[in-house]
Amino acid sequence: MAASTEPKEGPNAAFLIVKPMATAARQFVKSLVRPSTIVYPFERLEDPSFREEVKVESGHPIGVGPIWDNYRGVHALNIATCISCNLCAFSCPDLCIEMVTVPGGDPKHPKKCPQIDYGKCSYCGFCSDACPEGCLSMTTRYELSTPNRSEMIYSPQKLHEVFERKLPMNPIRLERPENEDAIRLDAPLCIGCNACSRDCPTSCITMVDTPKPTAKPGEKLPRRIWKEPVINDSDCVRCGTCISVCPKECLFWGTHP
Amino acid sequence: MTVQSLYGVAALVAGGIAYLLPFLPPWLVTIIADVVFGAILLAASMINTIVLIWYERKLLGRFMDRRGAMHVGYAGLLQNFADGLKLFRKNTYKPREADSLGFYGGPTAYMVSSLVIFGILPISTGWDNGSLPLSLLLALVIFSFAPLFIFLSAWSSNNKYSLMGGMRSAAQMIAYEVPILIAVVAVVVLSGSFDLTTIVSEQRNYWFALPLFLALIVFVAGMLAEMERIPFDLPEAEAELVEGWNTEYGGMLFAFFMLADYLRALIGSILIVLLFLGGWTLPSYVPAALTSFPLAGIFWFMVKTYLVFGVFVWVRASLPRVRTDQLLRVGWMRMVPLALVSVLIAAAVVAAHCLPVLGCVPGLGS
Amino acid sequence: MGTDGGTGRMTSEEISGRLKEKLPEAVLAFEELPGTAGRVRFRAESALEVFRVVRSDLGYDHLSMVGGIDWVEEREVIYLVWSDLRRNYLLLSTRIAARDAHIESATPVWPSANWHEREAWEMVDIRFDHHPDLRHLLMPDGYAFHPLLRSFKLHEPEELEVKVRRV
Amino acid sequence: MWINMGPQHPMTHGLWNLRVKIEGEIVKEIDPEMGFLHRGIEKISEDRHYNEVITLMDRTCYVAGIAWEHLYIQAAEQALHVTPPARALWIRVLCEEMQRIASHVMWYAAFVQDLGLMSPFLYGMRDRDLLLDHFQSFTGGRLTYEYMRVGGVRNDLPPGTTDRMRKTLDWLMDRFVEYDRLCMGSEIFRKRCDDLGVLKANDCIAYGVTGPMLRSAGVRRDLRKDRPYAIYDQVDFDMAIADSADVTGRYLVRMEEMRQSVRILRQVVDWLDKHPGPVMAPNLPRWLGAPYAPVGREGYLLKRNYPKGVGLSAIEEPHGEANAYVVNEGGEHPYRVKFRSPVYVNLSAAHKYLVGYHVADIPPIMGSVDVCVGEVDR
């Protein structure tokens, strides 16, 4: 049945401005005690003492809660645990993450950590979902206004400063699908060059010797180092670095073993 | 004109000048005293207007479940000065095709014509500058200059929105002048005088709001239209006309309009207090302690004025804006008859010399 | 789709039967499409007849959207129609050759096609014949490109020539 | 005299231009100009992963973001042959109905402000904030939620959400009474809105107008009832109908819809309390699963013969009926995404309900259409 939406009272009842004025007056009296607004820079919802004072609870016009922990604000980056896997940069729909070198890596393979341009960031949280180590996470920090546009670019060090403030970090970690694809090796193509193992951010690729087949008469064995990568599947974060560095394109995504 | 013809504050000033500078001729003393008194009036009205804006912001804030201005000065009292300063620093742009004289002269004349009325309105006994037997009429006449200036500035800003706003403004003000004047006639009939001081002193026993309740309603509605406040703010209906007739104005010229609007709001509230709510007097049965402290007259006058303005704010917080044709229809077809009825009531009261509820009242009529 | 959407199989068969009976040549195929009564592929040349039949005989009185899809060599025009009577959607689609892509406008049958067709024209470059007002809608006047074509690549800044209309 | 109402004009909630030809105060002719906010969302979608399109959906309609997510997700799931778990469907309906209330409250605030009434604007914003708080508690965002994923929703509700929700719903029901007092109880409001912007049922159907505008003309059409998607066939609610086909009718329909949404939400919350479970479909392909990563070689998906498909979804968005058409050609990006925005269509009939009224009537009429330019221009 359709709900009745007919007005209860007719439009031309005498002097109907009384009702709205009474409503406004009621609101006036209510807000004389305490208006629903908060004086923002001085009172903050996330401040426990303020919440205690105004007894914020659900249904109260001041709000149903603090800044919740899964708020998607400025990122916090723990440089120490970052493995430079590039997954955050890959998953960014706005291309606002750039991997920049930070001091601390070995000179041959410098350590790279995300630098985020908040002028472009859409705060979707895909990077923090993608981070396999949980070192890049969004925090409850929401104030980043600045008079200078270049200050919107947060270097890894600046993101690490956010991390050091111990703000609440996004508690939600997404589970990986069980049938997740894994890195597979097209063995006949492999030349055993060690590039994948060298660049693997989690060091889950080890090169193992493969037996060199004996050459049959008339057949020429390919020139290669007789080693093949073996991937420790439980450690692999599926960043695809090995695929991108492989010179022979012999690594590819395959189904779960 | 001699010194003796002045009294009240102006006389005080003149006396002071004559005491301090005894060598000055009396006519010069009078002129200086008038100028000084004018400056005091200007300052008083300006400060009152700005406080009025603050008052509206705070009140409207509470009606809207928020706080209003609160950071500059105590409880935001200085916020308007800060806003004014900002507007003062701003560049004023004139549209290329706009007419200079009207564009700049309109707001100035609007402002000046609003300020002039303050020289006429008695605030308390011993305040006003001389007795004007027709002060009420003069005040209303100056008050009704405004549509002309608004239309002038609207027309000369060469903007379609401004033009429409100016047209609406003129139409609405003319439509509401008539019921206002008729309602005032009711008051005049009851008090027997056009002098505001006399009108107030005639209300020493009871306020004219009681017998002339209809006239009060008409007058309040008419004043809302004259001040262009919600629900009658169609000339500057920001939803369709951007800012109505002051669309093209920025910076200090906009501040002029803004200030003049609130000046007129203040004048409207003062007129309502003077005509219907007993001015600076309280009814005679009120304990004497309430009326005998120094400056009691001004105090009660201000309290009443601000309460009346609070009602305007209340209306603004709870009613939407009406449409032009509805406004005009209400003005001509409801307000005018109501005002006429109230004139009849006033005449009946005067004729009977008695009020059925309050009993016989001495000192009515001629 | 969470649920089947209330499309009865009977209705689909009925619709396809009616269409084949009325328009034996114009209708090329009738396919199942979850969430709708079906998808009708028709010949672009007889578009207006199809619209008339769908509108008046089948009772699909409400045109939800018109969209163009660029399949490089040809372009597809989809019409999503809804029937208040049957309470389901029907998808009409037709393919036209990419060069000189044009089709009869649906505005005489469904007035609401007006803006949809303007958009499809400026986005996918499908000209709608006898359209009352085929102007740019979302793109600036005088915009020479058709952004939703596959040949229009993102990340390549284009020179814009915009003619500004004066009021 | 032609006047331009927009693109920077208080009447245009968003960025568009309504050119109006007036004679005196009467509107004689109109010509809407759109495209000021055109961002090419359909084009950008062709360059994004299926899940990444969701970030665009929130920005399509900035007052009903999650409804658009719902719309897109349904089409994408159909195109990709993914079935979400039941709890995810219920959570999506929870989101959509919360969004409906939030959007309608926002509409109320803006609409009443167009009539010059400021205080309900702030009441509306205040009450909407409660719903945004709820959204933030489980999606992490207040306006752009990025919550739904192909195959479910990103995360489950945090503990205590349902209880907080119930309290909020009670509070909101009281506020709806207050809204009605301020509007329907006001003679001036009725005078302004009665018999204004009339669009009769046959015109509505001819011009494809949907949503509250159509229902206010007495046409019984609500996709939640007529073509129940997600779990709308399992909840009990009424369709809001009015007969007057004018601004008042639209107001009444929206007010009633909010009450019905509260009714749906109460049922949804009860269901969610009783039925814990997963919120993501298991066995999603890796590139749809949670952490996204480069696919590696070109054509990886094509090699795997991922099934092609076409997805068509239709939801009753707060503004009306929205459609999405997603073509999956087996790639990691959608081949084509086409949206039908209800406001776009409702606006295209503007000459039917604007011509002949006063200039002062334009803001309330356009306000009653509930224009959201983000979804018109896309």
PDB file of N, CA and C in Angstrom, chain D residues 185-258:
ATOM      1  N   GLY D 185       3.599  23.300   8.144  1.00  0.00           N
ATOM      2  CA  GLY D 185       2.826  24.068   9.118  1.00  0.00           C
ATOM      3  C   GLY D 185       2.854  25.556   8.843  1.00  0.00           C
ATOM      4  N   SER D 186       3.583  25.954   7.823  1.00  0.00           N
ATOM      5  CA  SER D 186       3.760  27.382   7.587  1.00  0.00           C
ATOM      6  C   SER D 186       2.907  27.799   6.403  1.00  0.00           C
ATOM      7  N   GLU D 187       2.095  28.776   6.614  1.00  0.00           N
ATOM      8  CA  GLU D 187       1.185  29.202   5.549  1.00  0.00           C
ATOM      9  C   GLU D 187       1.967  29.764   4.374  1.00  0.00           C
ATOM     10  N   ILE D 188       3.025  30.488   4.689  1.00  0.00           N
ATOM     11  CA  ILE D 188       3.809  31.091   3.611  1.00  0.00           C
ATOM     12  C   ILE D 188       4.426  29.999   2.749  1.00  0.00           C
ATOM     13  N   PHE D 189       4.908  28.944   3.421  1.00  0.00           N
ATOM     14  CA  PHE D 189       5.507  27.847   2.664  1.00  0.00           C
ATOM     15  C   PHE D 189       4.482  27.222   1.726  1.00  0.00           C
ATOM     16  N   ARG D 190       3.301  26.966   2.251  1.00  0.00           N
ATOM     17  CA  ARG D 190       2.271  26.354   1.397  1.00  0.00           C
ATOM     18  C   ARG D 190       1.913  27.272   0.251  1.00  0.00           C
ATOM     19  N   LYS D 191       1.849  28.574   0.537  1.00  0.00           N
ATOM     20  CA  LYS D 191       1.509  29.519  -0.515  1.00  0.00           C
ATOM     21  C   LYS D 191       2.566  29.534  -1.594  1.00  0.00           C
ATOM     22  N   ARG D 192       3.825  29.399  -1.183  1.00  0.00           N
ATOM     23  CA  ARG D 192       4.889  29.413  -2.158  1.00  0.00           C
ATOM     24  C   ARG D 192       4.915  28.143  -2.999  1.00  0.00           C
ATOM     25  N   CYS D 193       4.539  27.015  -2.401  1.00  0.00           N
ATOM     26  CA  CYS D 193       4.829  25.745  -3.063  1.00  0.00           C
ATOM     27  C   CYS D 193       3.617  25.081  -3.696  1.00  0.00           C
ATOM     28  N   ASP D 194       2.430  25.412  -3.289  1.00  0.00           N
ATOM     29  CA  ASP D 194       1.287  24.730  -3.866  1.00  0.00           C
ATOM     30  C   ASP D 194       1.119  25.124  -5.322  1.00  0.00           C
ATOM     31  N   ASP D 195       0.775  24.141  -6.155  1.00  0.00           N
ATOM     32  CA  ASP D 195       0.520  24.360  -7.577  1.00  0.00           C
ATOM     33  C   ASP D 195       1.699  25.029  -8.268  1.00  0.00           C
ATOM     34  N   LEU D 196       2.863  24.655  -7.869  1.00  0.00           N
ATOM     35  CA  LEU D 196       4.059  25.253  -8.435  1.00  0.00           C
ATOM     36  C   LEU D 196       4.843  24.163  -9.162  1.00  0.00           C
ATOM     37  N   GLY D 197       5.352  24.473 -10.330  1.00  0.00           N
ATOM     38  CA  GLY D 197       6.174  23.507 -11.054  1.00  0.00           C
ATOM     39  C   GLY D 197       5.433  22.228 -11.357  1.00  0.00           C
ATOM     40  N   VAL D 198       4.198  22.346 -11.794  1.00  0.00           N
ATOM     41  CA  VAL D 198       3.377  21.154 -11.995  1.00  0.00           C
ATOM     42  C   VAL D 198       3.879  20.369 -13.202  1.00  0.00           C
ATOM     43  N   LEU D 199       4.119  19.108 -13.026  1.00  0.00           N
ATOM     44  CA  LEU D 199       4.492  18.223 -14.124  1.00  0.00           C
ATOM     45  C   LEU D 199       3.607  16.986 -14.001  1.00  0.00           C
ATOM     46  N   LYS D 200       2.642  16.908 -14.870  1.00  0.00           N
ATOM     47  CA  LYS D 200       1.635  15.853 -14.759  1.00  0.00           C
ATOM     48  C   LYS D 200       2.211  14.494 -15.136  1.00  0.00           C
ATOM     49  N   ALA D 201       1.467  13.458 -14.801  1.00  0.00           N
ATOM     50  CA  ALA D 201       1.994  12.108 -14.952  1.00  0.00           C
ATOM     51  C   ALA D 201       2.361  11.786 -16.390  1.00  0.00           C
ATOM     52  N   ASN D 202       1.521  12.171 -17.356  1.00  0.00           N
ATOM     53  CA  ASN D 202       1.841  11.784 -18.735  1.00  0.00           C
ATOM     54  C   ASN D 202       3.078  12.501 -19.241  1.00  0.00           C
ATOM     55  N   ASP D 203       3.276  13.759 -18.801  1.00  0.00           N
ATOM     56  CA  ASP D 203       4.502  14.458 -19.166  1.00  0.00           C
ATOM     57  C   ASP D 203       5.709  13.800 -18.528  1.00  0.00           C
ATOM     58  N   CYS D 204       5.541  13.404 -17.273  1.00  0.00           N
ATOM     59  CA  CYS D 204       6.637  12.736 -16.575  1.00  0.00           C
ATOM     60  C   CYS D 204       7.085  11.520 -17.363  1.00  0.00           C
ATOM     61  N   ILE D 205       6.135  10.721 -17.810  1.00  0.00           N
ATOM     62  CA  ILE D 205       6.489   9.474 -18.486  1.00  0.00           C
ATOM     63  C   ILE D 205       7.082   9.776 -19.846  1.00  0.00           C
ATOM     64  N   ALA D 206       6.502  10.753 -20.550  1.00  0.00           N
ATOM     65  CA  ALA D 206       7.027  11.075 -21.870  1.00  0.00           C
ATOM     66  C   ALA D 206       8.459  11.562 -21.779  1.00  0.00           C
ATOM     67  N   TYR D 207       8.767  12.346 -20.770  1.00  0.00           N
ATOM     68  CA  TYR D 207      10.109  12.890 -20.656  1.00  0.00           C
ATOM     69  C   TYR D 207      11.006  12.041 -19.770  1.00  0.00           C
ATOM     70  N   GLY D 208      10.539  10.873 -19.401  1.00  0.00           N
ATOM     71  CA  GLY D 208      11.404   9.963 -18.663  1.00  0.00           C
ATOM     72  C   GLY D 208      11.719  10.404 -17.256  1.00  0.00           C
ATOM     73  N   VAL D 209      10.917  11.286 -16.689  1.00  0.00           N
ATOM     74  CA  VAL D 209      11.190  11.773 -15.348  1.00  0.00           C
ATOM     75  C   VAL D 209      10.943  10.662 -14.336  1.00  0.00           C
ATOM     76  N   THR D 210      11.814  10.523 -13.382  1.00  0.00           N
ATOM     77  CA  THR D 210      11.680   9.448 -12.403  1.00  0.00           C
ATOM     78  C   THR D 210      11.856   9.995 -10.998  1.00  0.00           C
ATOM     79  N   GLY D 211      11.756   9.081 -10.071  1.00  0.00           N
ATOM     80  CA  GLY D 211      12.035   9.418  -8.688  1.00  0.00           C
ATOM     81  C   GLY D 211      10.907  10.164  -8.024  1.00  0.00           C
ATOM     82  N   PRO D 212      11.211  10.930  -6.991  1.00  0.00           N
ATOM     83  CA  PRO D 212      10.160  11.638  -6.271  1.00  0.00           C
ATOM     84  C   PRO D 212       9.302  12.523  -7.162  1.00  0.00           C
ATOM     85  N   MET D 213       9.897  13.057  -8.231  1.00  0.00           N
ATOM     86  CA  MET D 213       9.069  13.891  -9.123  1.00  0.00           C
ATOM     87  C   MET D 213       7.968  13.072  -9.767  1.00  0.00           C
ATOM     88  N   LEU D 214       8.310  11.861 -10.168  1.00  0.00           N
ATOM     89  CA  LEU D 214       7.311  11.006 -10.811  1.00  0.00           C
ATOM     90  C   LEU D 214       6.281  10.542  -9.788  1.00  0.00           C
ATOM     91  N   ARG D 215       6.765  10.147  -8.628  1.00  0.00           N
ATOM     92  CA  ARG D 215       5.828   9.646  -7.619  1.00  0.00           C
ATOM     93  C   ARG D 215       4.928  10.750  -7.101  1.00  0.00           C
ATOM     94  N   SER D 216       5.412  11.986  -7.131  1.00  0.00           N
ATOM     95  CA  SER D 216       4.543  13.066  -6.672  1.00  0.00           C
ATOM     96  C   SER D 216       3.423  13.314  -7.667  1.00  0.00           C
ATOM     97  N   ALA D 217       3.577  12.810  -8.906  1.00  0.00           N
ATOM     98  CA  ALA D 217       2.506  12.958  -9.883  1.00  0.00           C
ATOM     99  C   ALA D 217       1.521  11.808  -9.807  1.00  0.00           C
ATOM    100  N   GLY D 218       1.690  10.943  -8.841  1.00  0.00           N
ATOM    101  CA  GLY D 218       0.727   9.877  -8.635  1.00  0.00           C
ATOM    102  C   GLY D 218       1.065   8.593  -9.354  1.00  0.00           C
ATOM    103  N   VAL D 219       2.223   8.510  -9.989  1.00  0.00           N
ATOM    104  CA  VAL D 219       2.599   7.279 -10.673  1.00  0.00           C
ATOM    105  C   VAL D 219       3.288   6.359  -9.669  1.00  0.00           C
ATOM    106  N   ARG D 220       2.808   5.147  -9.606  1.00  0.00           N
ATOM    107  CA  ARG D 220       3.375   4.219  -8.627  1.00  0.00           C
ATOM    108  C   ARG D 220       4.566   3.518  -9.253  1.00  0.00           C
ATOM    109  N   ARG D 221       5.691   4.104  -9.129  1.00  0.00           N
ATOM    110  CA  ARG D 221       6.878   3.415  -9.627  1.00  0.00           C
ATOM    111  C   ARG D 221       8.055   3.663  -8.695  1.00  0.00           C
ATOM    112  N   ASP D 222       8.582   2.589  -8.207  1.00  0.00           N
ATOM    113  CA  ASP D 222       9.741   2.632  -7.332  1.00  0.00           C
ATOM    114  C   ASP D 222      10.491   1.350  -7.618  1.00  0.00           C
ATOM    115  N   LEU D 223      11.704   1.465  -8.119  1.00  0.00           N
ATOM    116  CA  LEU D 223      12.418   0.253  -8.529  1.00  0.00           C
ATOM    117  C   LEU D 223      12.625  -0.700  -7.363  1.00  0.00           C
ATOM    118  N   ARG D 224      12.634  -0.168  -6.161  1.00  0.00           N
ATOM    119  CA  ARG D 224      12.803  -1.067  -5.020  1.00  0.00           C
ATOM    120  C   ARG D 224      11.608  -2.000  -4.887  1.00  0.00           C
ATOM    121  N   LYS D 225      10.449  -1.545  -5.381  1.00  0.00           N
ATOM    122  CA  LYS D 225       9.266  -2.390  -5.332  1.00  0.00           C
ATOM    123  C   LYS D 225       9.071  -3.131  -6.654  1.00  0.00           C
ATOM    124  N   ASP D 226       9.268  -2.413  -7.750  1.00  0.00           N
ATOM    125  CA  ASP D 226       8.919  -2.975  -9.048  1.00  0.00           C
ATOM    126  C   ASP D 226       9.937  -3.984  -9.540  1.00  0.00           C
ATOM    127  N   ARG D 227      11.175  -3.763  -9.170  1.00  0.00           N
ATOM    128  CA  ARG D 227      12.225  -4.605  -9.716  1.00  0.00           C
ATOM    129  C   ARG D 227      13.218  -4.791  -8.583  1.00  0.00           C
ATOM    130  N   PRO D 228      12.812  -5.489  -7.526  1.00  0.00           N
ATOM    131  CA  PRO D 228      13.595  -5.453  -6.285  1.00  0.00           C
ATOM    132  C   PRO D 228      15.018  -5.967  -6.488  1.00  0.00           C
ATOM    133  N   TYR D 229      15.982  -5.102  -6.319  1.00  0.00           N
ATOM    134  CA  TYR D 229      17.376  -5.496  -6.398  1.00  0.00           C
ATOM    135  C   TYR D 229      17.891  -5.705  -4.990  1.00  0.00           C
ATOM    136  N   ALA D 230      19.118  -6.229  -4.907  1.00  0.00           N
ATOM    137  CA  ALA D 230      19.715  -6.550  -3.602  1.00  0.00           C
ATOM    138  C   ALA D 230      18.698  -7.311  -2.769  1.00  0.00           C
ATOM    139  N   ILE D 231      18.298  -6.785  -1.621  1.00  0.00           N
ATOM    140  CA  ILE D 231      17.396  -7.568  -0.772  1.00  0.00           C
ATOM    141  C   ILE D 231      16.099  -6.814  -0.543  1.00  0.00           C
ATOM    142  N   TYR D 232      15.762  -5.925  -1.466  1.00  0.00           N
ATOM    143  CA  TYR D 232      14.583  -5.113  -1.204  1.00  0.00           C
ATOM    144  C   TYR D 232      13.295  -5.916  -1.204  1.00  0.00           C
ATOM    145  N   ASP D 233      13.338  -7.149  -1.755  1.00  0.00           N
ATOM    146  CA  ASP D 233      12.114  -7.937  -1.677  1.00  0.00           C
ATOM    147  C   ASP D 233      11.936  -8.553  -0.301  1.00  0.00           C
ATOM    148  N   GLN D 234      12.947  -8.457   0.552  1.00  0.00           N
ATOM    149  CA  GLN D 234      12.824  -9.061   1.875  1.00  0.00           C
ATOM    150  C   GLN D 234      12.514  -8.052   2.962  1.00  0.00           C
ATOM    151  N   VAL D 235      12.457  -6.783   2.628  1.00  0.00           N
ATOM    152  CA  VAL D 235      12.096  -5.793   3.645  1.00  0.00           C
ATOM    153  C   VAL D 235      10.715  -5.245   3.327  1.00  0.00           C
ATOM    154  N   ASP D 236      10.140  -4.722   4.370  1.00  0.00           N
ATOM    155  CA  ASP D 236       8.754  -4.286   4.296  1.00  0.00           C
ATOM    156  C   ASP D 236       8.732  -2.763   4.321  1.00  0.00           C
ATOM    157  N   PHE D 237       8.219  -2.178   3.286  1.00  0.00           N
ATOM    158  CA  PHE D 237       8.087  -0.722   3.286  1.00  0.00           C
ATOM    159  C   PHE D 237       7.018  -0.319   2.281  1.00  0.00           C
ATOM    160  N   ASP D 238       6.633   0.937   2.368  1.00  0.00           N
ATOM    161  CA  ASP D 238       5.597   1.461   1.476  1.00  0.00           C
ATOM    162  C   ASP D 238       6.216   2.422   0.474  1.00  0.00           C
ATOM    163  N   MET D 239       5.517   2.551  -0.614  1.00  0.00           N
ATOM    164  CA  MET D 239       5.941   3.515  -1.611  1.00  0.00           C
ATOM    165  C   MET D 239       5.305   4.853  -1.279  1.00  0.00           C
ATOM    166  N   ALA D 240       6.075   5.890  -1.359  1.00  0.00           N
ATOM    167  CA  ALA D 240       5.533   7.221  -1.058  1.00  0.00           C
ATOM    168  C   ALA D 240       4.941   7.813  -2.322  1.00  0.00           C
ATOM    169  N   ILE D 241       3.705   8.186  -2.244  1.00  0.00           N
ATOM    170  CA  ILE D 241       2.984   8.704  -3.417  1.00  0.00           C
ATOM    171  C   ILE D 241       2.281   9.995  -3.024  1.00  0.00           C
ATOM    172  N   ALA D 242       2.278  10.937  -3.912  1.00  0.00           N
ATOM    173  CA  ALA D 242       1.414  12.111  -3.746  1.00  0.00           C
ATOM    174  C   ALA D 242       0.702  12.345  -5.065  1.00  0.00           C
ATOM    175  N   ASP D 243      -0.334  13.120  -5.031  1.00  0.00           N
ATOM    176  CA  ASP D 243      -1.130  13.310  -6.242  1.00  0.00           C
ATOM    177  C   ASP D 243      -0.950  14.674  -6.885  1.00  0.00           C
ATOM    178  N   SER D 244      -0.367  15.601  -6.140  1.00  0.00           N
ATOM    179  CA  SER D 244      -0.505  16.981  -6.588  1.00  0.00           C
ATOM    180  C   SER D 244       0.440  17.333  -7.721  1.00  0.00           C
ATOM    181  N   ALA D 245       1.499  16.572  -7.939  1.00  0.00           N
ATOM    182  CA  ALA D 245       2.446  16.804  -9.033  1.00  0.00           C
ATOM    183  C   ALA D 245       3.128  18.147  -8.940  1.00  0.00           C
ATOM    184  N   ASP D 246       3.116  18.784  -7.789  1.00  0.00           N
ATOM    185  CA  ASP D 246       3.744  20.090  -7.657  1.00  0.00           C
ATOM    186  C   ASP D 246       4.874  20.020  -6.632  1.00  0.00           C
ATOM    187  N   VAL D 247       5.380  21.187  -6.282  1.00  0.00           N
ATOM    188  CA  VAL D 247       6.510  21.223  -5.359  1.00  0.00           C
ATOM    189  C   VAL D 247       6.129  20.645  -4.003  1.00  0.00           C
ATOM    190  N   THR D 248       4.937  20.973  -3.540  1.00  0.00           N
ATOM    191  CA  THR D 248       4.497  20.407  -2.264  1.00  0.00           C
ATOM    192  C   THR D 248       4.469  18.895  -2.325  1.00  0.00           C
ATOM    193  N   GLY D 249       3.986  18.367  -3.455  1.00  0.00           N
ATOM    194  CA  GLY D 249       3.927  16.922  -3.597  1.00  0.00           C
ATOM    195  C   GLY D 249       5.308  16.302  -3.500  1.00  0.00           C
ATOM    196  N   ARG D 250       6.287  16.934  -4.142  1.00  0.00           N
ATOM    197  CA  ARG D 250       7.645  16.392  -4.081  1.00  0.00           C
ATOM    198  C   ARG D 250       8.184  16.455  -2.668  1.00  0.00           C
ATOM    199  N   TYR D 251       7.867  17.549  -2.008  1.00  0.00           N
ATOM    200  CA  TYR D 251       8.286  17.663  -0.609  1.00  0.00           C
ATOM    201  C   TYR D 251       7.690  16.526   0.216  1.00  0.00           C
ATOM    202  N   LEU D 252       6.394  16.300   0.036  1.00  0.00           N
ATOM    203  CA  LEU D 252       5.737  15.271   0.842  1.00  0.00           C
ATOM    204  C   LEU D 252       6.301  13.897   0.520  1.00  0.00           C
ATOM    205  N   VAL D 253       6.540  13.644  -0.771  1.00  0.00           N
ATOM    206  CA  VAL D 253       7.071  12.334  -1.141  1.00  0.00           C
ATOM    207  C   VAL D 253       8.436  12.118  -0.505  1.00  0.00           C
ATOM    208  N   ARG D 254       9.262  13.132  -0.536  1.00  0.00           N
ATOM    209  CA  ARG D 254      10.603  12.943   0.021  1.00  0.00           C
ATOM    210  C   ARG D 254      10.538  12.750   1.528  1.00  0.00           C
ATOM    211  N   MET D 255       9.652  13.520   2.167  1.00  0.00           N
ATOM    212  CA  MET D 255       9.537  13.361   3.617  1.00  0.00           C
ATOM    213  C   MET D 255       9.080  11.949   3.960  1.00  0.00           C
ATOM    214  N   GLU D 256       8.108  11.467   3.188  1.00  0.00           N
ATOM    215  CA  GLU D 256       7.604  10.136   3.474  1.00  0.00           C
ATOM    216  C   GLU D 256       8.671   9.090   3.163  1.00  0.00           C
ATOM    217  N   GLU D 257       9.436   9.334   2.127  1.00  0.00           N
ATOM    218  CA  GLU D 257      10.498   8.376   1.796  1.00  0.00           C
ATOM    219  C   GLU D 257      11.513   8.264   2.915  1.00  0.00           C
ATOM    220  N   MET D 258      11.792   9.388   3.557  1.00  0.00           N
ATOM    221  CA  MET D 258      12.734   9.326   4.674  1.00  0.00           C
ATOM    222  C   MET D 258      12.168   8.458   5.785  1.00  0.00           C
TER     223      MET D 258
END
